[in-house]
Coordinates of C-alpha atoms and ligand atoms in Angstrom, one line a residue:
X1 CA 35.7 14.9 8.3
X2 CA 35.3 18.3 9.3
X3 CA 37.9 19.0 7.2
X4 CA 36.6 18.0 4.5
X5 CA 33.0 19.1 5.0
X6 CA 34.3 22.7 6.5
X7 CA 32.3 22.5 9.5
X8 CA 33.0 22.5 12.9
X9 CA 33.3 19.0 15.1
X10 CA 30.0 20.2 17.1
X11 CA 28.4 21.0 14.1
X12 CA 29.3 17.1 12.7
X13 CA 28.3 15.6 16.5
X14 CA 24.5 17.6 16.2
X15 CA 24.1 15.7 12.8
X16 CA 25.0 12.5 13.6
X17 CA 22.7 12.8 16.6
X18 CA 20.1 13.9 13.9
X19 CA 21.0 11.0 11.6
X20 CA 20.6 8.4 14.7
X21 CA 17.0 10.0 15.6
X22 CA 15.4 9.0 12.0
X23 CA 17.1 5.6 12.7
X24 CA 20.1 5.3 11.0
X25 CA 22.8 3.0 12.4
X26 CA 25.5 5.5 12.4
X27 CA 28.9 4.2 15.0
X28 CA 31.8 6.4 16.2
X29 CA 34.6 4.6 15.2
X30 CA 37.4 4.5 18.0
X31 CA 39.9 5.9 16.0
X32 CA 37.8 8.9 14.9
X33 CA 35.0 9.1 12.6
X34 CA 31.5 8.1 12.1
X35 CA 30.4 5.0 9.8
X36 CA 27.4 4.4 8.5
X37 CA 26.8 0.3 8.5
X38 CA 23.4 0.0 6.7
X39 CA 20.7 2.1 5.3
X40 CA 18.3 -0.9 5.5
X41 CA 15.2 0.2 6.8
X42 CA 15.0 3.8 7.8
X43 CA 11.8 5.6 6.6
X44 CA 12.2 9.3 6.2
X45 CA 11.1 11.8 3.8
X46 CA 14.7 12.8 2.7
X47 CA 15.1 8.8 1.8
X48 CA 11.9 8.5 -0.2
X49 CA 12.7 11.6 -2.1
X50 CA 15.8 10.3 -2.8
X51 CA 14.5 7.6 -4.7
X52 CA 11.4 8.9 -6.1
X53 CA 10.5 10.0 -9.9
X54 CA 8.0 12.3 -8.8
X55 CA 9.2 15.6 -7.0
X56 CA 5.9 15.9 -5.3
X57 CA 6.4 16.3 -1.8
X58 CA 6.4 13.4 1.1
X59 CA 6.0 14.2 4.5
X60 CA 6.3 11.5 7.2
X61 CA 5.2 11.8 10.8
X62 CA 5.9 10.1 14.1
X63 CA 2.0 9.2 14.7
X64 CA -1.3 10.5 13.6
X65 CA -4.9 9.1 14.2
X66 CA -5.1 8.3 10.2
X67 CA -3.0 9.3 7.2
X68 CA -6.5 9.2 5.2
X69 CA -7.9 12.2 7.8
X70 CA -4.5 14.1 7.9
X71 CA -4.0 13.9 4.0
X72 CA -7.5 15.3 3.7
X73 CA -7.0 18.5 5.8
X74 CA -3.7 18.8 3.5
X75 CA -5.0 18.2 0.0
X76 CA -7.6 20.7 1.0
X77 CA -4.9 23.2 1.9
X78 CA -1.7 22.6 -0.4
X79 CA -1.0 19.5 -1.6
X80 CA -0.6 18.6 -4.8
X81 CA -1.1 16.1 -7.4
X82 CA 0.9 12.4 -5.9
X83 CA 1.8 14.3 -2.2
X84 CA 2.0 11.5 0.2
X85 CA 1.8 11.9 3.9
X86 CA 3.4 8.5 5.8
X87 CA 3.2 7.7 9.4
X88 CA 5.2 5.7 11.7
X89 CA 1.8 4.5 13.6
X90 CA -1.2 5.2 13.3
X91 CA -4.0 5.7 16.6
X92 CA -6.8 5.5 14.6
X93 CA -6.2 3.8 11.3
X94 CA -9.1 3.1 8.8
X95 CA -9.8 -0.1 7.4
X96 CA -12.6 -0.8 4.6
X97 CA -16.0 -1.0 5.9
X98 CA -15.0 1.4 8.9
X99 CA -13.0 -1.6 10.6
X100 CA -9.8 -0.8 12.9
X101 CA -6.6 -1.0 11.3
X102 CA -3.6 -2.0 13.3
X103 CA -1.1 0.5 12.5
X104 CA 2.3 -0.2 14.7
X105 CA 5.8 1.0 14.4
X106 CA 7.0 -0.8 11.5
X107 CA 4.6 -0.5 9.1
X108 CA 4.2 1.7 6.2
X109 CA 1.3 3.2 6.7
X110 CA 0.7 5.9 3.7
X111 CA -1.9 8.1 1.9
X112 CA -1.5 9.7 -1.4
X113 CA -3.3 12.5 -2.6
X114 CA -4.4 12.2 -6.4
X115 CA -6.2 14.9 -8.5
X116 CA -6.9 12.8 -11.5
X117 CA -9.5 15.3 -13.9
X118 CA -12.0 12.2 -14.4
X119 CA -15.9 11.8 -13.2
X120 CA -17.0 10.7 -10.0
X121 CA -18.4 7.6 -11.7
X122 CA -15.3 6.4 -13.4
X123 CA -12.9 6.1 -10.8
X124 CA -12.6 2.4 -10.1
X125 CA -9.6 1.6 -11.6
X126 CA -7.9 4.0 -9.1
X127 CA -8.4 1.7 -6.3
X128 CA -7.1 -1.1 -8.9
X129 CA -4.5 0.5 -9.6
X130 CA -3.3 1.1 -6.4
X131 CA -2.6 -3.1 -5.3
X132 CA -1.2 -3.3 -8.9
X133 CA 1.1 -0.7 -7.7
X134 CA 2.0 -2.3 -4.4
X135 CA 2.1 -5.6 -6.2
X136 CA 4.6 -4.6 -9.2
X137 CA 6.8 -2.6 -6.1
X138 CA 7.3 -5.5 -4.1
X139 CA 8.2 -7.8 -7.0
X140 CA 10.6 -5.0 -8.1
X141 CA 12.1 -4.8 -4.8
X142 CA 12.1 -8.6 -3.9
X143 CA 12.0 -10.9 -7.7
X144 CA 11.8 -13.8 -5.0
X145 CA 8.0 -12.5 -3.9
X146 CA 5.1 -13.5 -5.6
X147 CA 2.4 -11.2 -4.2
X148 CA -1.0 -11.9 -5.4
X149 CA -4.4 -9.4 -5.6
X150 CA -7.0 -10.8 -4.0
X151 CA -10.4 -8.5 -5.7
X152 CA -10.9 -6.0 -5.1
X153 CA -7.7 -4.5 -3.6
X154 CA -5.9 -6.9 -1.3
X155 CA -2.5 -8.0 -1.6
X156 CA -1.3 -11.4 -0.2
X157 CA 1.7 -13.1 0.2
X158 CA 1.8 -16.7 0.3
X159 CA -2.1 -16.3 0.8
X160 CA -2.7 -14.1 3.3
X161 CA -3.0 -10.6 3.3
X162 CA 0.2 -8.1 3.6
X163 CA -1.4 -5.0 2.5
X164 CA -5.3 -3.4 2.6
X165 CA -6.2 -0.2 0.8
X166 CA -8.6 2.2 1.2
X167 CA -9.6 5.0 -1.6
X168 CA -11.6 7.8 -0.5
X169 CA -13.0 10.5 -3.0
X170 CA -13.9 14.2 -2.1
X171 CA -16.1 15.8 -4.7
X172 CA -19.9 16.0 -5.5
X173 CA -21.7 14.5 -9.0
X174 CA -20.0 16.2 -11.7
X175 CA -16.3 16.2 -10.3
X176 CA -13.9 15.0 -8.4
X177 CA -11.6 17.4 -6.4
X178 CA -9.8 14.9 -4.8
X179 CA -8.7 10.9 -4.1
X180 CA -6.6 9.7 -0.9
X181 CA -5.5 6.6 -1.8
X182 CA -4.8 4.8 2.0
X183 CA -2.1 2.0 1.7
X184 CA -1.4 0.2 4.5
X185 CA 1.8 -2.6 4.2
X186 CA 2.5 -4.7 7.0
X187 CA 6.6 -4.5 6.5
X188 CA 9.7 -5.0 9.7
X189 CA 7.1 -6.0 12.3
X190 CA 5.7 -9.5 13.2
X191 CA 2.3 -10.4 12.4
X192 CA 2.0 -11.8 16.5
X193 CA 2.5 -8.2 17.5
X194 CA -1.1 -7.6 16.4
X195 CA -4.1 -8.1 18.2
X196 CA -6.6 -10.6 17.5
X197 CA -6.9 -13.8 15.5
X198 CA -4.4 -12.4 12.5
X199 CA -2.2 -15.6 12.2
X200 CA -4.3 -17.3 9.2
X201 CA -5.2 -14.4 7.5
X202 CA -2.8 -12.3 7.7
X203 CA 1.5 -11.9 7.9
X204 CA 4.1 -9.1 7.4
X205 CA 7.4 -8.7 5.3
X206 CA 9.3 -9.3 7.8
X207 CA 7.1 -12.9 8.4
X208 CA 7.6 -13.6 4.9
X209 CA 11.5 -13.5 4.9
X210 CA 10.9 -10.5 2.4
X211 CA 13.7 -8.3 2.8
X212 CA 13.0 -5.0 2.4
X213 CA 13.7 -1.2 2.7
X214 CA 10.2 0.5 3.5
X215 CA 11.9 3.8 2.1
X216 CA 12.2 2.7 -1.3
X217 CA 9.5 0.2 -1.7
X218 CA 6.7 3.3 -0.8
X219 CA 8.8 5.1 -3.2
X220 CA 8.4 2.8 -6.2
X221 CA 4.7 1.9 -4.6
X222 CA 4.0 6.0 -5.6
X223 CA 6.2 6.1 -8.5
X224 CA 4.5 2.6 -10.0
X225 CA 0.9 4.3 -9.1
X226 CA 1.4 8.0 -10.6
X227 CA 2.5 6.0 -13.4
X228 CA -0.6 3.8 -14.3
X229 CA -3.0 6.8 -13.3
X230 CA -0.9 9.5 -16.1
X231 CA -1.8 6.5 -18.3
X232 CA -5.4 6.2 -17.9
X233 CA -6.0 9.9 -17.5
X234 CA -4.6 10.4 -20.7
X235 CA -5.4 7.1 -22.8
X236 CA -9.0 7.0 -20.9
X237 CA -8.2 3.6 -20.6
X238 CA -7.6 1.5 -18.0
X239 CA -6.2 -1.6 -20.1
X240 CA -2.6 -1.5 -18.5
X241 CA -4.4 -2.0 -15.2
X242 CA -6.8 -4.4 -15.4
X243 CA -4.0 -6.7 -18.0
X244 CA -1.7 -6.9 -14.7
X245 CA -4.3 -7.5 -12.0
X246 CA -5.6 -10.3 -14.2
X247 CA -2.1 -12.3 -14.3
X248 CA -1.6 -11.4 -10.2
X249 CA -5.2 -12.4 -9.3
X250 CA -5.5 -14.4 -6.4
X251 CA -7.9 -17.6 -6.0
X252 CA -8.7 -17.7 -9.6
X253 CA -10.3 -20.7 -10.9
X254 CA -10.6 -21.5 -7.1
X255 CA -14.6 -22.1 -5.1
X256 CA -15.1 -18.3 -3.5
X257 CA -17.8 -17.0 -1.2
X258 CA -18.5 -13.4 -2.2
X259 CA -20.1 -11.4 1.0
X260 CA -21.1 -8.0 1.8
X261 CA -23.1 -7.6 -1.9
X262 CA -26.4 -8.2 0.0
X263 CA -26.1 -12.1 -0.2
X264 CA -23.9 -14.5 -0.2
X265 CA -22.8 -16.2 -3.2
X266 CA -20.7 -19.1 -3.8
X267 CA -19.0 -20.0 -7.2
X268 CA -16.0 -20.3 -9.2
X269 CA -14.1 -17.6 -9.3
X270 CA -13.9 -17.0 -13.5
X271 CA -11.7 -13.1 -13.3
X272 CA -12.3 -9.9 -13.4
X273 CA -14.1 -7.8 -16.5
X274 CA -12.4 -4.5 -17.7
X275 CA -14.2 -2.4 -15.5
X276 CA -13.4 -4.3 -12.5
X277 CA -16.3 -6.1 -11.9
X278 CA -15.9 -9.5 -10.8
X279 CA -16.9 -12.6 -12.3
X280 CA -18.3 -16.0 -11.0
X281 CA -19.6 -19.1 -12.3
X282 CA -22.3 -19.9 -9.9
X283 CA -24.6 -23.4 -10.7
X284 CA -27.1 -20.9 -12.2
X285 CA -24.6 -19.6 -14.7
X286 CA -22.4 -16.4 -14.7
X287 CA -22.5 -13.9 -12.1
X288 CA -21.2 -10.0 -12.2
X289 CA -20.4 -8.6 -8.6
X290 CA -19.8 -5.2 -8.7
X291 CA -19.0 -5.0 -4.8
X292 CA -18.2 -7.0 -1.8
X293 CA -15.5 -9.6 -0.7
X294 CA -14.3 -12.8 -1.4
X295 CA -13.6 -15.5 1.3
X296 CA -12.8 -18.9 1.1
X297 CA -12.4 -21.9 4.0
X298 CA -8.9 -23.3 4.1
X299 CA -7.6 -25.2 7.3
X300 CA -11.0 -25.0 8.8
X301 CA -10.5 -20.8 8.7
X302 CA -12.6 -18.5 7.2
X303 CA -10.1 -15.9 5.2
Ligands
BTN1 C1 -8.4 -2.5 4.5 O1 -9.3 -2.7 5.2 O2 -7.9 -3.5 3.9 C2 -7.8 -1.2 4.2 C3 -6.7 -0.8 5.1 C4 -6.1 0.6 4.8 C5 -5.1 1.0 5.8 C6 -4.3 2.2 5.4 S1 -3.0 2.6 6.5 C7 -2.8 4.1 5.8 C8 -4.2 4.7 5.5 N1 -4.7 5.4 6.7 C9 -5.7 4.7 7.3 O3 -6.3 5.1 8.3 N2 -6.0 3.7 6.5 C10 -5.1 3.5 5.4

């Protein structure tokens, strides 16, 4: 091998040792020589770029409080248009409605920076977008899975949730500077390593039997979500999105509770409208909900 690659045997030994530090199952052979057995799961920023469309950069850290915070200080410094900053885990991540997310090692835990030349007022189908992307990416990597979106930007498998997102905008009135789009996926951990009552609401890949390699699904997760944003940037439509949402939405035609809209309501759930309000048949007639959550009972649990 050094041979071949014209360097020196140390020189092989200090990358190996490099190779085995960002996780890769590299074995000495006894013979002589290195193999390399699988390139399953390892999540590194050589990896991603590897199989990304985008050359925008991707940096991925040991551990950070949040992505969402650390991507801000860097979209405010250099990064550009579909950067994304990943970390291993995460000691402070963000949930919607400023709840705790449970970040551990195994996760993907990502934020992208998007600079999308649109008003502060129309940038709903960004966070849309984003579980269409995560949705068409884990079908793409795994035609078994059938993820579903549950409104507005929840993915679940098998009906409970693998994935939560959370958009945050910097700008004032007239523009936006900035969007970090927060995607956590709950990949090659186990749902019981979390704290708390998770079990009924929540699972992992790895729970799932979804085999997967984090490194190229947050690849085609970036690639799929560039792709739908260059789209409605430049059509000023959103069509594409809200088309694919609609045949991947979860609970449709099913009895919801929507909460967190001031009050309860309870209805049918009919689908979403093309700007991403929801829609429910209540007994009154047709309701519009332009935020809050759905929940439903099922085996005497609240999800
Ligand atoms: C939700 O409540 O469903 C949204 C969860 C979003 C979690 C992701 S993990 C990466 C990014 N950094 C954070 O602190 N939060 C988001």
């Amino acid at each position: 091998m050094s041979r071949v690659i014209g360097i020196s045997r140390v020189a092989i030994g200090k990358h190996i040792k490099a190779l085995r530090a960002q996780g890769f199952d590299v074995y000495a052979k006894p013979g002589g020589g290195y193999t390399l057995d699988t390139v399953s799961d390892v999540l590194g920023d050589g990896l991603i770029m590897s199989y990304s469309k985008t050359d925008a950069d991707v940096i991925v850290l040991e551990t950070v409080k949040s992505t969402n915070i650390d991507a801000k200080a860097w979209a405010e410094d250099a990064a550009v248009h579909g950067a994304m900053m990943i970390a291993k885990t995460q000691s402070a991540g963000r949930g919607r409605k400023a709840r705790h997310w449970q970040s551990v090692d195994g996760g993907i835990w990502s934020s992208t920076i998007l600079r999308p030349t649109v008003a502060p007022n129309d940038i709903q189908p960004v966070t849309l977008a984003a579980a269409v992307a995560v949705t068409q990416a884990i079908k793409q990597n795994n035609p078994d899975a059938h993820p579903l979106i549950k409104w507005p930007n929840d993915v679940l498998i098998n009906g409970k949730k693998v994935c939560g997102i959370l958009t945050e905008f910097v700008g004032d009135m007239d523009a936006v500077r900035y969007l970090v789009v927060g995607i956590g996926i709950n990949a090659a951990f186990s749902i019981k390593d979390l704290e708390g009552e998770l079990l009924y609401t929540a699972t992992t890949l790895q729970d799932e039997n979804i085999d997967i390699n984090r490194s190229k699904l947050i690849a085609d997760v970036r690639d799929n979500l560039l792709a739908l944003i260059d789209i409605w940037t430049e059509t000023k439509s959103a069509s594409h999105i809200i088309q694919y949402y609609k045949q991947h939405m979860a609970y449709k035609d099913e009895e919801v509770i929507i909460t967190g809209a001031g009050h309860d309501t309870t209805g049918i759930l009919v689908g979403i409208l093309d700007d991403g309000t929801l829609k429910i048949q209540t007994d009154d007639g047709f309701e519009e909900v332009i935020s809050g959550e759905i929940s439903m009972r099922r085996n005497n649990h609240e999800i």
